[in-house]
């Protein structure tokens, strides 16, 4: 069934879905955490596997009839192990946040100390924000970036680690335009006896294809989403390079055997924090991991990085400040703190012109999180549509024109028409 068949069955929702499909087709999607999955991923995410309860893991489920969903989960696991060269993988987390919760609940007790990147400096809510479970349950200490370089301030990380002795250090973030410095974090973690977790939710696709350094052998745990640069269905993932005997002496109740860390992680995800896994999504993850193992995906990720570098250069040419002075990933952060326009106004003006971005705090932001002084721009989605250097130059021009005249109705209309023309040249989901 395709969407048009919904027209009679559920006319209200049909209009909503048509509206969203039209929006995705006719606008430039520049939100760094978004992407367009393949039709195969979409089809499997919308498949009959959504009907199946499969609490547990392959071969040891709480329910009967799991023969085929077991195959799907085993495929997803085997492919992701190959993709990231790791021995352990759990593909059940419903989201990136639940993958992080899975690691935290396994290694931390409430009140334990966690050292993570400040949200305003590019971190994620789950890295210790006070409004998130992580900030409520744990004693959170936050590190930031240096005002001069816009990169992680390792003097500060080391000082905070020595002073607060965190049990877990978290590296990675949602708005960090540079490569995650796994080796430097490991040096600090080792010095203070902390475990190290990398959250590669954003650059996962780049990591898988060698366009970003690997977290191995430095990180004890790696978590990720599957829907950002990895271009799969919305979901989460936990990995370890090698499974190992848990250092906390937790034993299996019957045998008295000391459990592997992987068993503990599996148990934290289910039954600890989740019930039935989303088997349709796990199968769609398998499809996406299979796609990511192909040479075309490696080429795609290379283009994502090239496009981001090109965009960054065009903004620098036009006199914009970028956090850290540029990018080596799929995203850039325009720092508007020296301009009158705020992130909030910029986001709204760009949306009216058909360009979707998100406002974002910049390090040392003087504006509130609801206003902000930055916008975050990412190239994964437009690169999936097939756009390259020529289009990046056009996009930088569109954004510049809107930011210079955020209230101008005719500018918005004119840019919008050019955006739509560009989008027509790079069709999306034609068969839907
Ligand atoms: C997006 C993101 C997550 C959370 O993913 P959800 O699937 O939205 O819960 C976690 N960590 C980082 C760094 C992210 O960017």
Short mmCIF file of C-alpha atoms and ligand atoms in Angstrom, two decimals:
data_model
loop_
_atom_site.label_atom_id
_atom_site.label_comp_id
_atom_site.label_asym_id
_atom_site.label_seq_id
_atom_site.Cartn_x
_atom_site.Cartn_y
_atom_site.Cartn_z
CA UNK A 1 0.00 0.00 0.00
CA UNK A 2 1.29 3.46 -0.72
CA UNK A 3 0.21 6.71 0.81
CA UNK A 4 -2.37 7.54 -1.87
CA UNK A 5 -4.43 4.55 -0.79
CA UNK A 6 -4.85 6.18 2.60
CA UNK A 7 -6.87 8.95 0.96
CA UNK A 8 -10.13 7.03 1.34
CA UNK A 9 -9.32 5.02 4.45
CA UNK A 10 -8.19 7.91 6.59
CA UNK A 11 -8.48 11.22 4.76
CA UNK A 12 -7.31 13.26 7.75
CA UNK A 13 -4.04 11.43 8.20
CA UNK A 14 -3.60 11.18 4.46
CA UNK A 15 -3.41 14.95 4.24
CA UNK A 16 -0.85 15.02 7.04
CA UNK A 17 1.39 12.46 5.35
CA UNK A 18 1.04 14.11 1.95
CA UNK A 19 1.91 17.42 3.57
CA UNK A 20 5.05 15.98 5.13
CA UNK A 21 6.14 14.23 1.95
CA UNK A 22 5.67 17.48 0.06
CA UNK A 23 7.63 19.38 2.69
CA UNK A 24 10.53 16.92 2.51
CA UNK A 25 10.53 17.16 -1.28
CA UNK A 26 10.22 20.93 -1.64
CA UNK A 27 12.52 22.20 1.08
CA UNK A 28 16.24 21.89 1.72
CA UNK A 29 16.74 19.69 4.78
CA UNK A 30 19.80 21.03 6.56
CA UNK A 31 19.15 19.74 10.08
CA UNK A 32 22.38 17.91 10.91
CA UNK A 33 20.64 15.02 12.69
CA UNK A 34 18.26 14.20 9.85
CA UNK A 35 18.55 12.12 6.72
CA UNK A 36 16.41 10.31 4.14
CA UNK A 37 16.35 6.53 4.45
CA UNK A 38 16.22 4.28 1.42
CA UNK A 39 12.86 2.97 0.20
CA UNK A 40 13.97 -0.48 1.43
CA UNK A 41 14.45 0.84 4.97
CA UNK A 42 11.06 2.61 4.78
CA UNK A 43 9.33 -0.53 3.56
CA UNK A 44 10.78 -2.78 6.25
CA UNK A 45 10.03 -0.19 8.96
CA UNK A 46 6.42 -0.34 7.77
CA UNK A 47 6.29 -4.13 7.55
CA UNK A 48 4.40 -6.95 9.31
CA UNK A 49 7.24 -7.30 11.81
CA UNK A 50 5.55 -4.47 13.73
CA UNK A 51 3.02 -7.08 14.89
CA UNK A 52 5.46 -9.31 16.75
CA UNK A 53 6.24 -9.40 20.45
CA UNK A 54 9.77 -10.65 21.06
CA UNK A 55 10.87 -9.69 24.59
CA UNK A 56 14.29 -11.22 25.14
CA UNK A 57 17.10 -11.90 22.70
CA UNK A 58 17.47 -14.28 19.72
CA UNK A 59 17.15 -17.88 20.89
CA UNK A 60 15.89 -16.87 24.35
CA UNK A 61 12.60 -15.01 24.01
CA UNK A 62 9.66 -14.77 26.38
CA UNK A 63 7.30 -15.46 23.46
CA UNK A 64 6.77 -18.15 20.83
CA UNK A 65 6.79 -17.59 17.09
CA UNK A 66 10.09 -15.73 17.06
CA UNK A 67 11.84 -17.77 14.36
CA UNK A 68 11.86 -15.00 11.78
CA UNK A 69 12.33 -12.00 14.01
CA UNK A 70 15.31 -13.87 15.50
CA UNK A 71 16.79 -14.00 12.01
CA UNK A 72 16.23 -10.27 11.59
CA UNK A 73 17.93 -9.40 14.88
CA UNK A 74 20.83 -11.77 14.23
CA UNK A 75 21.35 -10.20 10.82
CA UNK A 76 21.26 -6.70 12.30
CA UNK A 77 23.79 -7.68 14.94
CA UNK A 78 26.15 -9.49 12.57
CA UNK A 79 26.11 -6.62 10.09
CA UNK A 80 26.72 -3.92 12.65
CA UNK A 81 29.56 -5.95 14.19
CA UNK A 82 31.16 -6.10 10.76
CA UNK A 83 30.45 -2.46 10.02
CA UNK A 84 32.05 -1.17 13.24
CA UNK A 85 34.49 -4.04 13.77
CA UNK A 86 33.19 -4.90 17.21
CA UNK A 87 32.52 -8.06 19.14
CA UNK A 88 29.46 -6.91 21.07
CA UNK A 89 26.40 -5.09 19.79
CA UNK A 90 22.90 -4.55 21.14
CA UNK A 91 20.52 -3.33 18.44
CA UNK A 92 17.42 -3.09 20.64
CA UNK A 93 17.56 0.43 22.11
CA UNK A 94 14.53 2.33 20.83
CA UNK A 95 16.54 5.53 20.57
CA UNK A 96 19.95 7.07 21.14
CA UNK A 97 18.79 8.31 24.52
CA UNK A 98 17.88 4.78 25.59
CA UNK A 99 21.22 3.47 24.39
CA UNK A 100 22.88 6.00 26.71
CA UNK A 101 20.53 5.09 29.53
CA UNK A 102 21.48 1.45 28.93
CA UNK A 103 25.16 2.16 29.53
CA UNK A 104 24.56 4.51 32.48
CA UNK A 105 22.24 2.05 34.27
CA UNK A 106 24.82 -0.68 33.76
CA UNK A 107 27.90 1.12 35.07
CA UNK A 108 26.59 3.89 37.37
CA UNK A 109 24.60 4.02 40.59
CA UNK A 110 22.42 7.05 41.30
CA UNK A 111 24.64 9.79 42.73
CA UNK A 112 27.76 8.60 40.89
CA UNK A 113 29.79 11.18 39.02
CA UNK A 114 29.55 11.54 35.24
CA UNK A 115 31.73 13.91 33.23
CA UNK A 116 30.17 15.03 29.93
CA UNK A 117 30.20 17.81 27.37
CA UNK A 118 28.08 20.82 28.33
CA UNK A 119 24.89 21.09 26.25
CA UNK A 120 25.66 24.71 25.41
CA UNK A 121 29.09 23.63 24.12
CA UNK A 122 27.70 20.96 21.81
CA UNK A 123 26.77 18.13 24.20
CA UNK A 124 23.47 16.23 24.31
CA UNK A 125 20.62 16.31 26.85
CA UNK A 126 21.58 12.79 27.97
CA UNK A 127 25.13 13.88 28.78
CA UNK A 128 23.99 15.42 32.05
CA UNK A 129 21.53 18.22 31.34
CA UNK A 130 19.58 19.14 34.50
CA UNK A 131 16.25 18.67 32.70
CA UNK A 132 17.20 15.12 31.63
CA UNK A 133 17.23 11.89 33.68
CA UNK A 134 21.03 11.97 33.45
CA UNK A 135 21.23 15.31 35.22
CA UNK A 136 18.67 14.28 37.82
CA UNK A 137 20.16 10.88 38.72
CA UNK A 138 23.88 11.55 38.61
CA UNK A 139 26.36 14.00 39.95
CA UNK A 140 27.13 15.70 36.67
CA UNK A 141 30.29 17.63 35.97
CA UNK A 142 30.47 19.33 32.57
CA UNK A 143 33.46 20.18 30.44
CA UNK A 144 33.41 22.62 27.56
CA UNK A 145 35.34 23.91 24.61
CA UNK A 146 38.03 26.53 24.74
CA UNK A 147 36.91 30.04 23.75
CA UNK A 148 39.92 30.45 21.44
CA UNK A 149 39.72 27.21 19.48
CA UNK A 150 36.12 26.03 19.86
CA UNK A 151 37.57 22.57 20.50
CA UNK A 152 37.38 20.49 23.68
CA UNK A 153 39.53 22.09 26.36
CA UNK A 154 41.61 19.12 27.56
CA UNK A 155 43.28 21.13 30.31
CA UNK A 156 39.82 21.62 31.76
CA UNK A 157 38.80 17.99 31.16
CA UNK A 158 41.92 16.79 33.02
CA UNK A 159 41.48 19.28 35.86
CA UNK A 160 37.79 18.35 36.35
CA UNK A 161 38.55 14.62 36.10
CA UNK A 162 41.30 14.85 38.75
CA UNK A 163 39.13 16.93 41.04
CA UNK A 164 35.82 15.01 40.74
CA UNK A 165 37.00 11.46 39.94
CA UNK A 166 34.11 10.56 37.60
CA UNK A 167 33.18 6.91 37.25
CA UNK A 168 32.26 7.55 33.59
CA UNK A 169 33.50 10.07 31.05
CA UNK A 170 31.28 10.70 28.04
CA UNK A 171 32.68 12.11 24.82
CA UNK A 172 30.86 13.12 21.65
CA UNK A 173 27.95 15.47 21.19
CA UNK A 174 25.22 16.87 19.00
CA UNK A 175 26.75 20.09 17.79
CA UNK A 176 30.49 19.49 17.78
CA UNK A 177 31.84 20.20 14.28
CA UNK A 178 35.21 18.52 14.88
CA UNK A 179 36.34 14.92 15.18
CA UNK A 180 35.87 13.41 18.62
CA UNK A 181 39.30 13.16 20.32
CA UNK A 182 38.95 9.54 21.54
CA UNK A 183 42.66 9.04 22.31
CA UNK A 184 42.98 12.24 24.35
CA UNK A 185 39.88 11.32 26.38
CA UNK A 186 41.32 7.86 26.99
CA UNK A 187 44.50 9.35 28.44
CA UNK A 188 42.44 11.30 30.98
CA UNK A 189 40.10 8.37 31.72
CA UNK A 190 43.07 6.10 32.38
CA UNK A 191 44.72 8.62 34.65
CA UNK A 192 41.67 8.85 36.94
CA UNK A 193 40.42 5.26 36.55
CA UNK A 194 37.21 6.25 34.75
CA UNK A 195 35.33 4.26 32.13
CA UNK A 196 35.04 5.98 28.75
CA UNK A 197 31.91 6.08 26.63
CA UNK A 198 31.74 7.64 23.17
CA UNK A 199 28.36 8.75 21.90
CA UNK A 200 28.77 8.72 18.12
CA UNK A 201 25.07 9.39 17.40
CA UNK A 202 26.05 12.11 14.92
CA UNK A 203 29.15 10.89 13.08
CA UNK A 204 28.34 7.14 13.14
CA UNK A 205 28.17 6.86 9.34
CA UNK A 206 31.47 8.69 9.02
CA UNK A 207 33.05 6.42 11.66
CA UNK A 208 31.78 3.29 9.90
CA UNK A 209 33.32 4.36 6.60
CA UNK A 210 36.67 5.70 7.83
CA UNK A 211 35.78 9.38 7.36
CA UNK A 212 36.12 9.91 11.11
CA UNK A 213 38.61 8.11 13.43
CA UNK A 214 37.48 4.94 15.16
CA UNK A 215 36.63 4.94 18.88
CA UNK A 216 38.52 1.63 19.22
CA UNK A 217 40.68 0.75 21.07
CA UNK A 218 40.11 3.77 23.30
CA UNK A 219 36.47 3.56 24.38
CA UNK A 220 34.90 0.99 26.68
CA UNK A 221 31.41 1.68 25.32
CA UNK A 222 30.12 3.24 22.14
CA UNK A 223 26.51 4.31 21.74
CA UNK A 224 24.85 5.66 18.65
CA UNK A 225 21.64 6.46 16.90
CA UNK A 226 20.93 4.70 13.63
CA UNK A 227 19.05 7.52 11.87
CA UNK A 228 21.56 10.37 11.54
CA UNK A 229 24.60 9.99 9.25
CA UNK A 230 24.06 6.21 9.42
CA UNK A 231 20.84 6.75 7.40
CA UNK A 232 18.77 3.98 8.96
CA UNK A 233 15.45 3.94 10.79
CA UNK A 234 15.01 5.97 13.99
CA UNK A 235 16.71 3.97 16.74
CA UNK A 236 19.70 3.33 19.00
CA UNK A 237 22.66 1.00 19.34
CA UNK A 238 25.26 -0.02 21.96
CA UNK A 239 28.67 -1.52 21.07
CA UNK A 240 31.86 -2.74 22.72
CA UNK A 241 35.01 -3.66 20.85
CA UNK A 242 35.37 -6.74 23.04
CA UNK A 243 33.15 -8.22 25.70
CA UNK A 244 34.81 -8.60 29.11
CA UNK A 245 34.14 -9.90 32.58
CA UNK A 246 32.37 -7.27 34.64
CA UNK A 247 34.67 -5.56 37.13
CA UNK A 248 31.89 -5.08 39.70
CA UNK A 249 31.69 -8.81 40.50
CA UNK A 250 28.02 -9.13 39.55
CA UNK A 251 27.16 -12.83 39.29
CA UNK A 252 24.48 -14.89 37.57
CA UNK A 253 21.94 -15.87 40.26
CA UNK A 254 21.93 -19.66 39.69
CA UNK A 255 25.46 -20.56 38.65
CA UNK A 256 27.33 -17.94 40.63
CA UNK A 257 29.32 -17.22 37.46
CA UNK A 258 30.67 -13.69 37.06
CA UNK A 259 28.71 -12.07 34.24
CA UNK A 260 30.19 -10.55 31.12
CA UNK A 261 29.61 -6.82 30.68
CA UNK A 262 27.62 -7.62 27.53
CA UNK A 263 25.17 -9.72 29.54
CA UNK A 264 24.74 -6.84 31.95
CA UNK A 265 24.09 -4.39 29.10
CA UNK A 266 21.59 -6.77 27.51
CA UNK A 267 19.82 -7.12 30.84
CA UNK A 268 19.73 -3.38 31.38
CA UNK A 269 18.06 -2.81 28.00
CA UNK A 270 15.60 -5.68 28.50
CA UNK A 271 14.07 -6.18 31.09
CA UNK A 272 15.78 -3.17 32.73
CA UNK A 273 14.47 -0.22 30.75
CA UNK A 274 12.55 -1.58 27.76
CA UNK A 275 9.91 -4.21 27.10
CA UNK A 276 9.27 -5.65 23.67
CA UNK A 277 11.80 -4.67 21.02
CA UNK A 278 10.60 -2.90 17.87
CA UNK A 279 11.26 -5.81 15.51
CA UNK A 280 10.24 -3.87 12.39
CA UNK A 281 12.79 -1.21 13.30
CA UNK A 282 15.48 -3.79 14.15
CA UNK A 283 14.90 -5.39 10.74
CA UNK A 284 15.09 -1.96 9.11
CA UNK A 285 18.37 -1.40 11.00
CA UNK A 286 19.63 -4.64 9.42
CA UNK A 287 18.74 -3.25 5.99
CA UNK A 288 20.50 0.04 6.71
CA UNK A 289 23.62 -1.69 8.08
CA UNK A 290 23.69 -3.82 4.94
CA UNK A 291 23.52 -0.67 2.82
CA UNK A 292 26.25 0.94 4.91
CA UNK A 293 28.59 -1.99 4.21
CA UNK A 294 28.42 -1.26 0.46
CA UNK A 295 31.00 0.90 -1.35
CA UNK A 296 28.30 3.43 -2.35
CA UNK A 297 27.76 4.37 1.30
CA UNK A 298 31.45 5.02 1.83
CA UNK A 299 31.38 7.31 -1.20
CA UNK A 300 28.27 9.01 0.14
CA UNK A 301 29.91 9.72 3.51
CA UNK A 302 32.96 11.14 1.77
CA UNK A 303 30.67 13.50 -0.14
CA UNK A 304 28.86 14.49 3.08
CA UNK A 305 32.17 15.64 4.57
CA UNK A 306 33.27 17.38 1.35
CA UNK A 307 29.95 19.19 1.14
CA UNK A 308 30.19 20.39 4.74
CA UNK A 309 33.74 21.64 4.16
CA UNK A 310 32.60 23.46 1.00
CA UNK A 311 29.66 25.09 2.77
CA UNK A 312 31.91 26.12 5.66
CA UNK A 313 34.35 27.75 3.26
CA UNK A 314 31.58 29.66 1.50
CA UNK A 315 30.34 31.06 4.82
CA UNK A 316 33.86 32.04 5.84
CA UNK A 317 34.27 33.78 2.45
CA UNK A 318 31.14 35.78 3.25
CA UNK A 319 32.48 36.88 6.63
CA UNK A 320 30.61 34.54 8.95
CA UNK A 321 32.16 33.17 12.13
CA UNK A 322 32.01 29.41 12.50
CA UNK A 323 32.47 27.71 15.86
CA UNK A 324 35.99 26.20 15.79
CA UNK A 325 36.61 28.04 12.53
CA UNK A 326 35.24 25.28 10.33
CA UNK A 327 34.36 21.61 10.31
CA UNK A 328 35.79 18.18 9.73
CA UNK A 329 32.49 16.35 9.94
CA UNK A 330 29.01 16.64 8.45
CA UNK A 331 27.99 19.75 10.39
CA UNK A 332 28.88 23.36 10.98
CA UNK A 333 27.75 25.90 13.53
CA UNK A 334 27.36 29.48 12.41
CA UNK A 335 28.07 31.81 15.30
CA UNK A 336 25.80 34.86 15.08
CA UNK A 337 26.83 36.39 18.41
CA UNK A 338 28.52 39.33 16.69
CA UNK A 339 25.35 40.06 14.70
CA UNK A 340 21.99 41.50 15.54
CA UNK A 341 20.11 38.45 14.30
CA UNK A 342 19.55 35.62 16.81
CA UNK A 343 19.43 31.90 16.12
CA UNK A 344 15.68 31.93 16.72
CA UNK A 345 15.00 34.68 14.17
CA UNK A 346 17.42 33.07 11.69
CA UNK A 347 15.71 29.68 11.99
CA UNK A 348 12.28 31.19 11.38
CA UNK A 349 13.40 33.35 8.45
CA UNK A 350 15.15 30.41 6.80
CA UNK A 351 12.13 28.19 7.26
CA UNK A 352 9.96 30.76 5.48
CA UNK A 353 12.42 30.57 2.58
CA UNK A 354 12.31 26.76 2.39
CA UNK A 355 15.56 26.02 4.25
CA UNK A 356 15.23 23.89 7.37
CA UNK A 357 17.93 24.39 10.02
CA UNK A 358 17.86 24.54 13.80
CA UNK A 359 18.83 27.32 16.13
CA UNK A 360 21.61 26.21 18.43
CA UNK A 361 23.50 27.52 21.43
CA UNK A 362 27.07 28.49 20.68
CA UNK A 363 29.80 28.15 23.34
CA UNK A 364 29.61 31.04 25.86
CA UNK A 365 26.26 32.09 24.38
CA UNK A 366 24.84 35.26 25.92
CA UNK A 367 21.35 34.57 24.63
CA UNK A 368 18.94 32.09 26.26
CA UNK A 369 18.52 28.50 24.99
CA UNK A 370 15.17 29.56 23.49
CA UNK A 371 16.77 32.36 21.48
CA UNK A 372 20.43 31.33 20.99
CA UNK A 373 23.19 32.89 18.90
CA UNK A 374 23.78 30.08 16.47
CA UNK A 375 22.40 27.92 13.73
CA UNK A 376 23.50 24.37 13.09
CA UNK A 377 23.74 23.22 9.49
CA UNK A 378 24.32 19.66 8.31
CA UNK A 379 24.85 18.07 4.90
CA UNK A 380 23.70 14.42 5.34
CA UNK A 381 20.19 14.87 3.94
CA UNK A 382 21.00 17.12 0.98
CA UNK A 383 23.89 14.81 0.08
CA UNK A 384 21.50 11.84 0.08
CA UNK A 385 19.47 13.78 -2.51
CA UNK A 386 22.61 13.83 -4.66
CA UNK A 387 23.74 17.40 -4.13
CA UNK A 388 27.41 18.36 -4.45
CA UNK A 389 29.74 21.36 -4.64
CA UNK A 390 27.62 23.46 -7.03
CA UNK A 391 24.56 23.09 -4.85
CA UNK A 392 26.54 23.87 -1.67
CA UNK A 393 27.51 27.19 -3.22
CA UNK A 394 23.85 27.90 -3.99
CA UNK A 395 22.77 26.93 -0.48
CA UNK A 396 25.35 29.24 1.12
CA UNK A 397 24.07 32.03 -1.12
CA UNK A 398 20.41 31.36 -0.18
CA UNK A 399 21.21 31.35 3.54
CA UNK A 400 23.31 34.50 3.32
CA UNK A 401 20.59 36.40 1.48
CA UNK A 402 17.98 35.42 4.07
CA UNK A 403 20.19 36.21 7.07
CA UNK A 404 20.98 39.64 5.63
CA UNK A 405 17.28 40.41 5.21
CA UNK A 406 15.40 38.23 7.73
CA UNK A 407 12.21 40.32 7.64
CA UNK A 408 12.12 40.82 3.89
CA UNK A 409 9.07 39.14 2.43
CA UNK A 410 10.25 39.45 -1.13
CA UNK A 411 13.65 37.96 -0.27
CA UNK A 412 11.91 35.00 1.39
CA UNK A 413 9.62 34.48 -1.60
CA UNK A 414 12.42 34.79 -4.11
CA UNK A 415 14.74 32.41 -2.27
CA UNK A 416 11.89 30.00 -1.70
CA UNK A 417 11.21 29.83 -5.44
CA UNK A 418 14.90 29.13 -6.12
CA UNK A 419 14.97 26.47 -3.38
CA UNK A 420 11.95 24.75 -4.93
CA UNK A 421 13.55 24.85 -8.35
CA UNK A 422 16.70 23.23 -6.94
CA UNK A 423 14.65 20.59 -5.11
CA UNK A 424 12.86 19.69 -8.36
CA UNK A 425 16.23 18.84 -9.89
CA UNK A 426 16.98 16.37 -7.07
CA UNK A 427 13.84 14.29 -6.80
CA UNK A 428 13.02 12.49 -3.58
CA UNK A 429 10.93 9.33 -3.05
CA UNK A 430 9.55 9.62 -6.60
CA UNK A 431 7.67 6.33 -6.36
CA UNK A 432 5.74 7.26 -3.22
C1 LIG B 1 20.65 12.59 18.66
C2 LIG B 1 21.52 12.26 19.80
C3 LIG B 1 21.13 11.37 20.81
C4 LIG B 1 19.73 10.88 21.04
O1 LIG B 1 19.04 10.32 20.11
P1 LIG B 1 17.47 10.12 20.20
O2 LIG B 1 17.29 8.97 19.28
O3 LIG B 1 16.88 11.40 19.75
O4 LIG B 1 17.12 9.78 21.61
C5 LIG B 1 22.04 11.04 21.80
N1 LIG B 1 23.27 11.56 21.78
C6 LIG B 1 23.67 12.43 20.86
C7 LIG B 1 25.03 12.98 20.92
C8 LIG B 1 22.80 12.82 19.84
O5 LIG B 1 23.19 13.73 18.95
#
